[in-house]
C-alpha cells in the first residue's frame, strides 16, 4: 500500500490585519487613516451640503466657500475609500451578521465534506461492501449527516434571510419616516431646507448599509471556504536548491541514516472504531483515539544500491516496505537522514528535473486519461505512440489491448479490466517513461506466473542502465534481484544476496507466510541444509 504523504503544518496563518501589521506597519497606519478620513468626510458632507443649501435658498451672494467645501469633502470621501480599497481587501466589515454567516457556512461545508468523504470511501470499497452485504448499513452511514447538513443550511439561510429582510423593509421605512418628519418640520418652519437635505443624506447613508447585505453574505461564505484550505496553504513547500541529477548518471542510490516517523493523533474513523480504539495502518497495536502516535516507520536505514542493479525489498506486512519505496522516489521526505541519487540529495533537486528520472508502478495504479493509449502515455512527459507500444509489450499488455474493440484507442470506460490487467497498464506506463530509477511497489502481485516471468525478463534487460527497486512478496522476485533488503519493524534486519539470506530460517519464514513455494523449500532445507535447498530455489525460479 502506498503511504500517504504526511502533512507538515506550519502554525496557523494570522488574520489579514495581523499579517499586515507584522509585515507592513506603515501600510496599516495608512489604512487606518484612510478609513477614518473617509468616514469623517461622509459624516461631514451632509451637514456642509445642508448649510450651503440654506444659504442658496435665503438668497444673497453665492456661497462659494460652502460649495468648495462640499466638493472637497466629496473628493476626500472618494479618495479615502479608494485608498483603503487599494491597501487591503481583508479588513471588511466585522459585523455580527458576517460572523454568524461565516460560522454557519463553515458548519455547512464541514457537513458536506463528511458526506463526500464517506461516499468516496464507499465507492473505493464497493466490492468489499458487496461481499459483506452491508450496502444498507453503508447507505445509512453516508446519509446520516444529512440531518446536520439540513440544520446548518437552514441556519445559514435564516441568518441571511433575516438580515436581507430587515434591510429590504426597515431601511426604506427609515428613509420614508425621515422625509415625512422632516417635511412636516419644514412646513412648520422649525427647520430649513438645508436641514432637510442633511437629514435625507444621513438617512441615505443608513439605507446604503442594507445594500451590503448580499456582499457581506458572499464574503462570509468565502471566508468560511478559505478556512477549510488553511491546512493546505500552511504546508511547507518542498525544499530544493534548483539542482538536478548529473547527466548520464547510472542511478546510484544511497541512503544515510534515513528515518521516518508517523506523527499526529489517531483519527476516529467511522466504521473502523472498536471500544474506543482503532487499528494502526501499519499493522501496529490499536491506540486509543486522540492518543499521540509517534511510531517509527523507518529507523536508521543505511544502504547503497549500485547504479544499474536491482534491489528487492522484503519483509512482513507493516515492516516499512512501501514507506521505503516512497522515500527513495521522494514521494515522501524522511524526517532524519538523507537520500542521494547519483551523489545529489533528493531534497536538493528541482522536482521538474527529478521526476523524469524516476518511474513508478503501484499495486493499484490510477488510470488517468480517456483511452488506453492516453493512460500509458501519461507521465512527466507524454510518451509517443512508439514508446507506448514498446512499454505495453514489455509489460505484456499488448495482447489484451489488441483484443479491445479499438485497440489502444479504446476508451477506458469501454475496457473492462481485471486487477492484473490494470497492473500491466501501470507497468507499461513506467516502461514507457524510462529513467535512471524504476520503483515497483508491489506492482507484480496481480500477475500470473507466466506474465510475471516475462515482465521480470523485461526488467533484467534494463540492467546496467536503470536501477530497479522492487517491493517483493514473492520468493521469485527476491531470488532474481542482485541484492535483497530485509526490513523488520522499520529497521534493516539484513542485506545481501538472496542465496546468503536464505540460510536464515527467519528469512525463509517471511516468504512462508506470503507464498506456498517457500514452505516447500523450507521443508527441503530442514532435511538437506540451506546449501542443498538453493539449487532447487533457482530451478523453480528459472522454470517460471
Coordinates of C-alpha atoms in Angstrom, one line a residue:
X1 CA 0.0 0.0 0.0
X2 CA 1.4 3.3 -1.0
X3 CA 1.7 5.5 2.1
X4 CA 0.1 8.9 2.2
X5 CA 2.5 11.9 2.5
X6 CA 2.4 13.3 6.0
X7 CA 1.4 16.9 6.1
X8 CA 3.9 19.1 7.9
X9 CA 1.9 22.0 9.1
X10 CA 3.2 25.5 9.9
X11 CA 1.4 27.4 12.6
X12 CA -2.0 28.7 11.5
X13 CA -1.8 31.8 9.3
X14 CA -2.6 35.1 11.1
X15 CA -5.5 37.2 10.1
X16 CA -5.2 39.8 7.3
X17 CA -4.9 42.7 9.7
X18 CA -2.3 41.0 11.9
X19 CA -0.3 39.9 8.9
X20 CA -0.4 43.4 7.5
X21 CA 0.6 44.9 10.9
X22 CA 3.6 42.5 11.2
X23 CA 4.9 42.9 7.6
X24 CA 3.8 46.4 6.7
X25 CA 3.1 48.6 9.8
X26 CA 3.2 51.7 7.6
X27 CA 0.5 50.3 5.3
X28 CA -1.7 49.5 8.3
X29 CA -1.3 53.1 9.6
X30 CA -2.2 54.4 6.1
X31 CA -5.2 52.1 6.0
X32 CA -6.4 53.4 9.4
X33 CA -6.0 57.0 8.3
X34 CA -7.9 56.4 5.0
X35 CA -10.7 54.6 6.7
X36 CA -11.1 57.3 9.4
X37 CA -10.8 60.1 6.9
X38 CA -13.4 58.6 4.6
X39 CA -15.8 58.1 7.5
X40 CA -15.4 61.7 8.8
X41 CA -15.8 63.1 5.3
X42 CA -19.0 61.0 4.8
X43 CA -20.4 62.3 8.1
X44 CA -19.4 66.0 7.4
X45 CA -20.7 66.1 3.9
X46 CA -24.5 66.1 4.6
X47 CA -24.1 68.9 7.2
X48 CA -22.0 71.1 4.8
X49 CA -24.4 70.4 2.0
X50 CA -27.4 71.4 4.1
X51 CA -25.8 74.6 5.3
X52 CA -24.9 75.5 1.7
X53 CA -28.4 74.8 0.5
X54 CA -29.8 77.1 3.2
X55 CA -27.5 79.9 2.1
X56 CA -28.7 79.5 -1.5
X57 CA -32.4 79.4 -0.5
X58 CA -32.0 82.6 1.6
X59 CA -30.7 84.5 -1.4
X60 CA -27.7 86.8 -1.4
X61 CA -24.2 86.1 -2.6
X62 CA -23.4 82.6 -3.9
X63 CA -21.7 80.7 -1.0
X64 CA -18.6 79.7 -2.9
X65 CA -16.9 78.6 0.2
X66 CA -19.7 76.2 1.1
X67 CA -19.7 74.8 -2.5
X68 CA -16.0 74.4 -2.4
X69 CA -16.2 72.6 1.0
X70 CA -18.8 70.2 -0.4
X71 CA -16.6 69.5 -3.4
X72 CA -13.6 68.9 -1.2
X73 CA -15.5 66.6 1.1
X74 CA -16.9 64.6 -1.8
X75 CA -13.4 64.2 -3.3
X76 CA -11.9 63.4 0.1
X77 CA -14.5 60.6 0.7
X78 CA -14.0 59.1 -2.7
X79 CA -10.2 59.3 -2.4
X80 CA -10.0 57.9 1.1
X81 CA -12.3 55.0 0.2
X82 CA -10.3 54.2 -2.9
X83 CA -7.1 54.3 -0.9
X84 CA -8.5 51.9 1.7
X85 CA -9.6 49.5 -1.0
X86 CA -6.2 49.5 -2.7
X87 CA -4.3 49.0 0.5
X88 CA -6.1 45.8 1.5
X89 CA -9.2 43.8 0.9
X90 CA -9.0 41.8 4.1
X91 CA -10.4 44.4 6.5
X92 CA -14.1 44.0 5.6
X93 CA -16.9 44.9 7.9
X94 CA -16.7 42.8 11.1
X95 CA -20.4 42.8 11.7
X96 CA -22.3 40.3 13.8
X97 CA -24.1 39.2 10.6
X98 CA -20.8 38.4 8.9
X99 CA -19.5 36.4 11.7
X100 CA -22.8 34.4 12.1
X101 CA -23.0 33.7 8.4
X102 CA -19.3 32.7 8.3
X103 CA -19.8 30.2 11.2
X104 CA -23.0 28.8 9.7
X105 CA -21.3 28.5 6.3
X106 CA -18.3 26.7 7.7
X107 CA -20.5 24.2 9.6
X108 CA -22.5 23.6 6.3
X109 CA -19.3 23.0 4.3
X110 CA -17.9 20.7 7.0
X111 CA -21.0 18.5 6.9
X112 CA -20.8 18.4 3.1
X113 CA -17.2 17.3 3.4
X114 CA -18.1 14.4 5.8
X115 CA -20.8 13.1 3.3
X116 CA -18.3 13.4 0.4
X117 CA -15.6 11.6 2.4
X118 CA -17.9 8.7 3.3
X119 CA -19.2 8.4 -0.2
X120 CA -15.7 8.2 -1.6
X121 CA -14.8 5.5 0.9
X122 CA -17.9 3.5 -0.1
X123 CA -17.1 3.8 -3.8
X124 CA -13.5 2.7 -3.2
X125 CA -14.6 -0.3 -1.2
X126 CA -17.7 -1.2 -3.3
X127 CA -16.5 -4.8 -3.8
X128 CA -15.9 -5.2 0.0
X129 CA -19.3 -3.8 0.8
X130 CA -21.0 -6.1 -1.8
X131 CA -19.2 -9.1 -0.5
X132 CA -20.2 -8.3 3.1
X133 CA -23.7 -7.4 2.1
X134 CA -23.5 -4.2 4.1
X135 CA -25.0 -1.9 1.5
X136 CA -27.9 -0.8 3.6
X137 CA -25.7 0.0 6.5
X138 CA -23.3 2.0 4.4
X139 CA -26.3 3.8 2.8
X140 CA -27.4 4.9 6.3
X141 CA -23.9 5.8 7.3
X142 CA -23.3 8.0 4.3
X143 CA -26.7 9.8 4.6
X144 CA -26.6 10.1 8.4
X145 CA -25.0 13.7 8.3
X146 CA -27.9 14.9 6.1
X147 CA -29.9 15.9 9.2
X148 CA -27.0 18.0 10.4
X149 CA -26.4 19.4 6.9
X150 CA -30.1 20.5 6.7
X151 CA -29.9 22.1 10.1
X152 CA -26.8 24.1 9.1
X153 CA -28.3 25.0 5.8
X154 CA -31.5 26.4 7.5
X155 CA -29.3 28.3 9.9
X156 CA -27.3 29.8 7.1
X157 CA -30.3 31.0 5.1
X158 CA -32.2 32.1 8.3
X159 CA -29.4 34.4 9.2
X160 CA -29.1 35.7 5.7
X161 CA -32.8 36.0 5.1
X162 CA -33.4 37.8 8.4
X163 CA -30.7 40.4 7.5
X164 CA -31.9 40.8 3.9
X165 CA -35.5 41.2 5.0
X166 CA -34.6 43.7 7.6
X167 CA -32.6 45.8 5.2
X168 CA -35.3 45.5 2.5
X169 CA -38.1 46.6 4.8
X170 CA -36.8 48.6 7.7
X171 CA -34.2 50.8 5.9
X172 CA -36.7 52.2 3.3
X173 CA -39.2 52.8 6.1
X174 CA -36.5 54.7 7.9
X175 CA -35.9 56.9 4.8
X176 CA -39.6 57.5 4.4
X177 CA -40.0 58.3 8.1
X178 CA -37.1 60.8 8.0
X179 CA -38.6 62.6 4.9
X180 CA -42.1 62.7 6.4
X181 CA -41.0 64.1 9.7
X182 CA -38.5 66.5 8.0
X183 CA -41.2 67.7 5.6
X184 CA -43.7 68.4 8.5
X185 CA -40.9 70.2 10.4
X186 CA -40.0 72.2 7.3
X187 CA -43.7 73.2 6.8
X188 CA -43.9 74.3 10.4
X189 CA -40.8 76.4 10.0
X190 CA -38.8 74.5 12.6
X191 CA -36.0 73.6 10.2
X192 CA -34.7 74.9 6.9
X193 CA -34.3 73.3 3.5
X194 CA -30.7 72.6 4.2
X195 CA -31.5 70.8 7.4
X196 CA -34.0 68.6 5.5
X197 CA -31.3 67.9 2.8
X198 CA -28.8 67.0 5.5
X199 CA -31.3 64.7 7.3
X200 CA -32.1 62.9 4.0
X201 CA -28.5 62.4 3.2
X202 CA -27.9 60.8 6.6
X203 CA -30.9 58.6 6.0
X204 CA -29.4 57.6 2.6
X205 CA -26.2 56.6 4.3
X206 CA -28.1 54.3 6.6
X207 CA -30.1 52.8 3.7
X208 CA -26.8 52.2 1.8
X209 CA -25.8 49.8 4.6
X210 CA -28.6 47.5 3.6
X211 CA -27.2 47.1 0.1
X212 CA -24.1 45.5 1.6
X213 CA -26.0 42.5 2.9
X214 CA -25.5 40.4 -0.2
X215 CA -21.9 41.3 -0.5
X216 CA -21.3 40.6 3.2
X217 CA -23.0 37.2 2.9
X218 CA -20.8 36.3 -0.1
X219 CA -17.8 37.5 1.8
X220 CA -18.7 35.4 4.9
X221 CA -19.2 32.2 2.8
X222 CA -15.9 32.9 1.0
X223 CA -14.0 33.3 4.3
X224 CA -15.6 30.0 5.6
X225 CA -14.4 28.2 2.5
X226 CA -11.0 29.8 2.7
X227 CA -10.6 28.5 6.3
X228 CA -11.0 24.9 5.0
X229 CA -8.0 25.4 2.8
X230 CA -5.8 26.6 5.7
X231 CA -4.2 23.1 6.2
X232 CA -3.1 23.1 2.5
X233 CA -2.0 26.7 2.5
X234 CA 0.2 26.2 5.6
X235 CA 2.0 23.2 4.2
X236 CA 5.8 23.7 3.9
X237 CA 6.8 23.8 0.3
X238 CA 9.1 21.0 -0.9
X239 CA 12.7 22.2 -0.3
X240 CA 15.0 22.2 -3.2
X241 CA 18.1 24.0 -4.4
X242 CA 17.4 24.0 -8.1
X243 CA 19.8 21.2 -8.8
X244 CA 19.3 18.2 -11.0
X245 CA 20.8 14.7 -11.3
X246 CA 24.1 14.6 -13.1
X247 CA 23.8 13.9 -16.8
X248 CA 24.2 10.3 -17.8
X249 CA 24.3 9.0 -14.2
X250 CA 23.8 5.3 -13.7
X251 CA 21.2 5.7 -10.9
X252 CA 23.5 5.1 -7.9
X253 CA 21.2 5.2 -4.8
X254 CA 22.4 5.8 -1.3
X255 CA 20.5 6.2 2.0
X256 CA 22.3 7.6 5.0
X257 CA 20.6 7.1 8.4
X258 CA 17.1 7.5 7.0
X259 CA 14.3 7.6 9.4
X260 CA 10.5 8.3 9.0
X261 CA 8.2 8.9 11.9
X262 CA 4.4 8.7 11.8
X263 CA 3.3 11.6 13.9
X264 CA 0.0 13.2 14.8
X265 CA -3.1 11.9 16.6
X266 CA -5.2 8.9 15.9
X267 CA -8.3 9.9 13.9
X268 CA -11.7 8.4 14.6
X269 CA -12.8 6.5 11.5
X270 CA -16.5 5.7 11.2
X271 CA -17.0 2.0 10.9
X272 CA -13.4 1.1 11.9
X273 CA -13.5 2.0 15.6
X274 CA -14.0 -0.6 18.3
X275 CA -14.1 0.1 22.0
X276 CA -12.5 3.5 21.6
X277 CA -9.6 2.1 19.7
X278 CA -8.6 1.8 16.1
X279 CA -6.2 -0.4 14.2
X280 CA -2.9 1.0 13.2
X281 CA -2.5 1.3 9.4
X282 CA 1.0 -0.2 9.5
X283 CA -0.1 -3.3 11.4
X284 CA 0.8 -2.0 14.9
X285 CA -1.3 -2.2 18.1
X286 CA -4.5 -0.3 18.4
X287 CA -4.3 3.0 20.2
X288 CA -6.9 5.0 22.0
X289 CA -8.5 7.8 19.9
X290 CA -6.6 11.1 20.3
X291 CA -3.5 9.5 21.8
X292 CA -0.3 10.8 20.2
X293 CA 1.3 8.2 17.9
X294 CA 5.0 8.6 17.2
X295 CA 5.5 5.2 15.7
X296 CA 8.8 5.0 13.7
X297 CA 8.1 3.7 10.3
X298 CA 11.8 3.6 9.3
X299 CA 14.7 3.8 11.6
X300 CA 18.4 4.2 10.8
X301 CA 18.4 2.9 7.3
X302 CA 21.9 2.8 5.8
X303 CA 22.1 1.3 2.3
X304 CA 23.9 1.7 -1.0
X305 CA 22.5 0.4 -4.3
X306 CA 25.0 0.5 -7.2
X307 CA 23.7 2.0 -10.3
X308 CA 22.1 -0.3 -12.8
X309 CA 21.4 -3.1 -10.3
X310 CA 18.2 -4.4 -8.8
X311 CA 17.1 -4.3 -5.1
X312 CA 14.3 -6.5 -3.7
X313 CA 12.7 -5.1 -0.6
X314 CA 11.2 -7.8 1.5
X315 CA 9.6 -8.1 5.0
X316 CA 6.3 -8.9 6.7
X317 CA 3.3 -6.6 6.4
X318 CA 3.9 -3.3 8.2
X319 CA 7.7 -3.6 8.1
X320 CA 8.0 -0.4 6.1
X321 CA 8.5 -1.6 2.6
X322 CA 6.1 0.9 0.9
X323 CA 7.4 3.7 3.1
X324 CA 10.9 2.8 1.9
X325 CA 9.7 2.9 -1.8
X326 CA 8.1 6.3 -1.2
X327 CA 11.3 7.7 0.4
X328 CA 13.7 6.6 -2.4
X329 CA 11.4 8.1 -5.0
X330 CA 10.7 11.3 -3.0
X331 CA 7.0 10.8 -2.7
X332 CA 7.9 11.2 1.0
X333 CA 10.7 13.2 2.6
X334 CA 12.4 11.4 5.5
X335 CA 12.3 13.0 9.0
X336 CA 16.0 12.2 9.5
X337 CA 18.8 11.3 7.2
X338 CA 19.5 11.8 3.5
X339 CA 18.6 10.0 0.3
X340 CA 21.1 10.6 -2.6
X341 CA 20.7 9.8 -6.3
X342 CA 24.0 9.7 -8.1
X343 CA 25.5 11.7 -5.3
X344 CA 22.9 14.5 -5.2
X345 CA 20.4 14.7 -2.3
X346 CA 16.9 14.3 -3.5
X347 CA 15.9 17.4 -1.4
X348 CA 18.3 19.5 -3.4
X349 CA 16.9 18.6 -6.7
X350 CA 14.3 20.6 -8.5
X351 CA 11.1 18.5 -8.9
X352 CA 10.7 19.3 -12.6
X353 CA 14.2 17.8 -13.2
X354 CA 13.9 14.9 -10.7
X355 CA 10.5 13.4 -11.8
X356 CA 11.6 12.4 -15.4
X357 CA 14.4 10.3 -13.8
X358 CA 12.1 8.2 -11.6
X359 CA 9.4 5.8 -12.9
X360 CA 6.8 4.3 -10.6
X361 CA 4.4 1.4 -10.7
X362 CA 1.9 0.5 -8.0
X363 CA -0.2 -2.4 -6.9
X364 CA -3.4 -0.4 -7.6
X365 CA -2.4 2.1 -10.3
X366 CA -4.6 5.0 -11.1
X367 CA -5.5 5.1 -14.8
X368 CA -5.9 8.8 -15.9
X369 CA -6.7 9.7 -19.5
X370 CA -9.5 9.0 -21.9
X371 CA -8.2 6.0 -23.8
X372 CA -5.8 3.1 -23.1
X373 CA -3.1 4.9 -25.0
X374 CA -3.6 8.1 -23.0
X375 CA -3.2 6.3 -19.7
X376 CA 0.1 4.6 -20.8
X377 CA 1.4 7.9 -22.2
X378 CA 0.6 9.8 -19.0
X379 CA 3.7 10.8 -17.1
X380 CA 6.4 13.5 -16.7
X381 CA 6.2 13.8 -20.5
X382 CA 3.7 12.5 -22.9
X383 CA 5.1 9.3 -24.4
X384 CA 4.8 8.9 -28.1
X385 CA 2.9 6.0 -29.9
X386 CA 6.1 4.0 -30.3
X387 CA 7.1 4.3 -26.7
X388 CA 3.6 3.4 -25.6
X389 CA 3.5 0.2 -27.6
X390 CA 7.1 -0.7 -26.5
X391 CA 6.1 -0.2 -22.9
X392 CA 2.9 -2.3 -23.4
X393 CA 4.9 -5.2 -25.0
X394 CA 7.4 -5.1 -22.1
X395 CA 4.5 -5.3 -19.6
X396 CA 2.8 -8.0 -21.6
X397 CA -0.2 -5.7 -22.0
X398 CA -0.2 -5.6 -25.8
X399 CA -2.0 -8.9 -26.0
X400 CA -5.2 -8.0 -24.2
X401 CA -5.1 -4.4 -25.5
X402 CA -5.2 -5.8 -29.1
X403 CA -8.4 -7.7 -28.3
X404 CA -10.2 -4.5 -27.2
X405 CA -12.7 -3.0 -29.7
X406 CA -10.5 -0.2 -30.8
X407 CA -7.1 -1.4 -29.6
X408 CA -5.1 1.4 -27.9
X409 CA -7.8 4.0 -28.9
X410 CA -10.4 2.1 -26.8
X411 CA -12.0 4.4 -24.2
X412 CA -11.2 3.2 -20.6
X413 CA -14.9 3.3 -19.9
X414 CA -15.4 0.6 -22.6
X415 CA -12.5 -1.5 -21.4
X416 CA -13.4 -3.9 -18.6
X417 CA -10.1 -4.6 -16.9
X418 CA -9.1 -7.2 -14.3
X419 CA -6.8 -6.3 -11.4
X420 CA -3.8 -7.9 -13.2
X421 CA -4.6 -6.0 -16.5
X422 CA -4.7 -2.7 -14.6
X423 CA -1.3 -3.6 -13.1
X424 CA 0.1 -4.3 -16.5
X425 CA -1.1 -0.9 -17.8
X426 CA 0.6 0.7 -14.8
X427 CA 3.8 -1.2 -15.6
X428 CA 3.5 -0.2 -19.3
X429 CA 3.3 3.4 -18.2
X430 CA 6.5 3.0 -16.2
X431 CA 8.3 1.3 -19.0
X432 CA 7.2 4.0 -21.5
X433 CA 8.9 6.7 -19.3
X434 CA 12.3 5.2 -18.8
X435 CA 14.6 7.0 -16.3
X436 CA 17.6 6.0 -14.2
X437 CA 15.4 4.7 -11.3
X438 CA 12.4 2.4 -11.6
X439 CA 10.4 1.6 -8.4
X440 CA 7.8 -1.2 -8.3
X441 CA 5.7 -1.0 -5.2
X442 CA 4.1 -4.5 -5.2
X443 CA 3.4 -3.9 -8.8
X444 CA 3.7 -7.6 -9.7
X445 CA 1.2 -9.0 -7.2
X446 CA -1.7 -9.4 -9.6
X447 CA 0.2 -11.1 -12.4
X448 CA 0.0 -14.7 -13.2
X449 CA 3.2 -16.8 -13.2
X450 CA 3.9 -16.7 -17.0
X451 CA 3.2 -12.9 -17.3
X452 CA 5.4 -12.2 -14.2
X453 CA 8.2 -14.2 -15.8
X454 CA 8.1 -12.1 -19.0
X455 CA 7.9 -8.9 -17.0
X456 CA 11.0 -9.9 -15.0
X457 CA 12.9 -10.6 -18.2
X458 CA 12.0 -7.0 -19.4
X459 CA 13.3 -5.7 -16.0
X460 CA 16.5 -7.7 -16.4
X461 CA 17.0 -6.2 -19.9
X462 CA 17.3 -2.8 -18.2
X463 CA 20.3 -3.9 -16.1
X464 CA 23.2 -1.6 -16.3
X465 CA 21.2 1.5 -17.4
X466 CA 18.4 1.6 -14.8
X467 CA 18.4 0.9 -11.1
X468 CA 15.3 -1.2 -10.1
X469 CA 13.8 -1.2 -6.6
X470 CA 11.1 -3.9 -6.3
X471 CA 8.9 -4.3 -3.2
X472 CA 8.6 -8.0 -3.3
X473 CA 6.2 -10.5 -1.6
X474 CA 7.1 -13.5 -3.8
X475 CA 10.2 -15.5 -3.4
X476 CA 10.9 -15.5 -7.1
X477 CA 11.3 -11.6 -7.1
X478 CA 13.8 -11.8 -4.3
X479 CA 15.7 -14.6 -5.9
X480 CA 16.3 -12.7 -9.2
X481 CA 17.5 -9.5 -7.5
X482 CA 21.1 -8.5 -7.3
X483 CA 20.6 -7.5 -3.6
X484 CA 17.9 -8.0 -1.0
X485 CA 16.9 -5.5 1.7
X486 CA 15.2 -7.3 4.6
X487 CA 13.1 -4.9 6.7
X488 CA 11.6 -5.8 10.1
X489 CA 9.6 -3.2 12.1
X490 CA 11.1 -0.4 10.1
X491 CA 14.7 -1.4 10.7
X492 CA 17.2 -3.1 8.4
X493 CA 17.3 -6.7 9.5
X494 CA 19.9 -7.8 6.9
X495 CA 21.1 -7.0 3.3
X496 CA 22.8 -9.2 0.8
X497 CA 22.2 -11.7 -2.0
X498 CA 19.2 -13.9 -1.7
X499 CA 21.4 -17.0 -1.6
X500 CA 23.1 -15.8 1.6
X501 CA 20.0 -14.7 3.4
X502 CA 18.2 -17.9 2.6
X503 CA 20.3 -19.7 5.2
X504 CA 18.4 -17.8 7.9
X505 CA 15.2 -19.7 8.9
X506 CA 13.5 -16.4 9.9
X507 CA 14.2 -15.0 6.4
X508 CA 12.6 -18.1 4.9
X509 CA 9.6 -17.6 7.2
X510 CA 8.9 -14.3 5.6
X511 CA 8.1 -16.0 2.4
X512 CA 6.4 -18.9 4.1
X513 CA 3.6 -16.5 5.1
X514 CA 3.4 -15.0 1.7
X515 CA 3.6 -18.0 -0.7
X516 CA 3.4 -21.7 -0.6
X517 CA 6.5 -22.3 -2.6
X518 CA 8.8 -21.1 0.1
X519 CA 7.2 -23.5 2.6
X520 CA 8.2 -26.4 0.4
X521 CA 11.7 -25.1 0.1
X522 CA 12.0 -24.6 3.8
X523 CA 10.9 -28.2 4.4
X524 CA 13.6 -29.4 1.9
X525 CA 16.1 -27.2 3.7
X526 CA 15.3 -28.8 7.0
X527 CA 16.3 -32.2 5.6
X528 CA 19.3 -31.3 3.5
X529 CA 20.6 -28.0 4.7
X530 CA 20.4 -24.5 3.2
X531 CA 23.0 -25.2 0.6
X532 CA 21.0 -28.1 -0.7
X533 CA 17.9 -26.0 -1.0
X534 CA 19.5 -23.2 -3.1
X535 CA 19.7 -25.1 -6.4
X536 CA 16.0 -26.1 -6.0
X537 CA 15.0 -22.5 -5.4
X538 CA 16.9 -21.3 -8.5
X539 CA 15.4 -24.1 -10.6
X540 CA 11.9 -23.2 -9.7
X541 CA 12.6 -19.5 -10.4
X542 CA 14.1 -20.3 -13.7
X543 CA 11.2 -22.6 -14.6
X544 CA 8.9 -19.7 -14.0

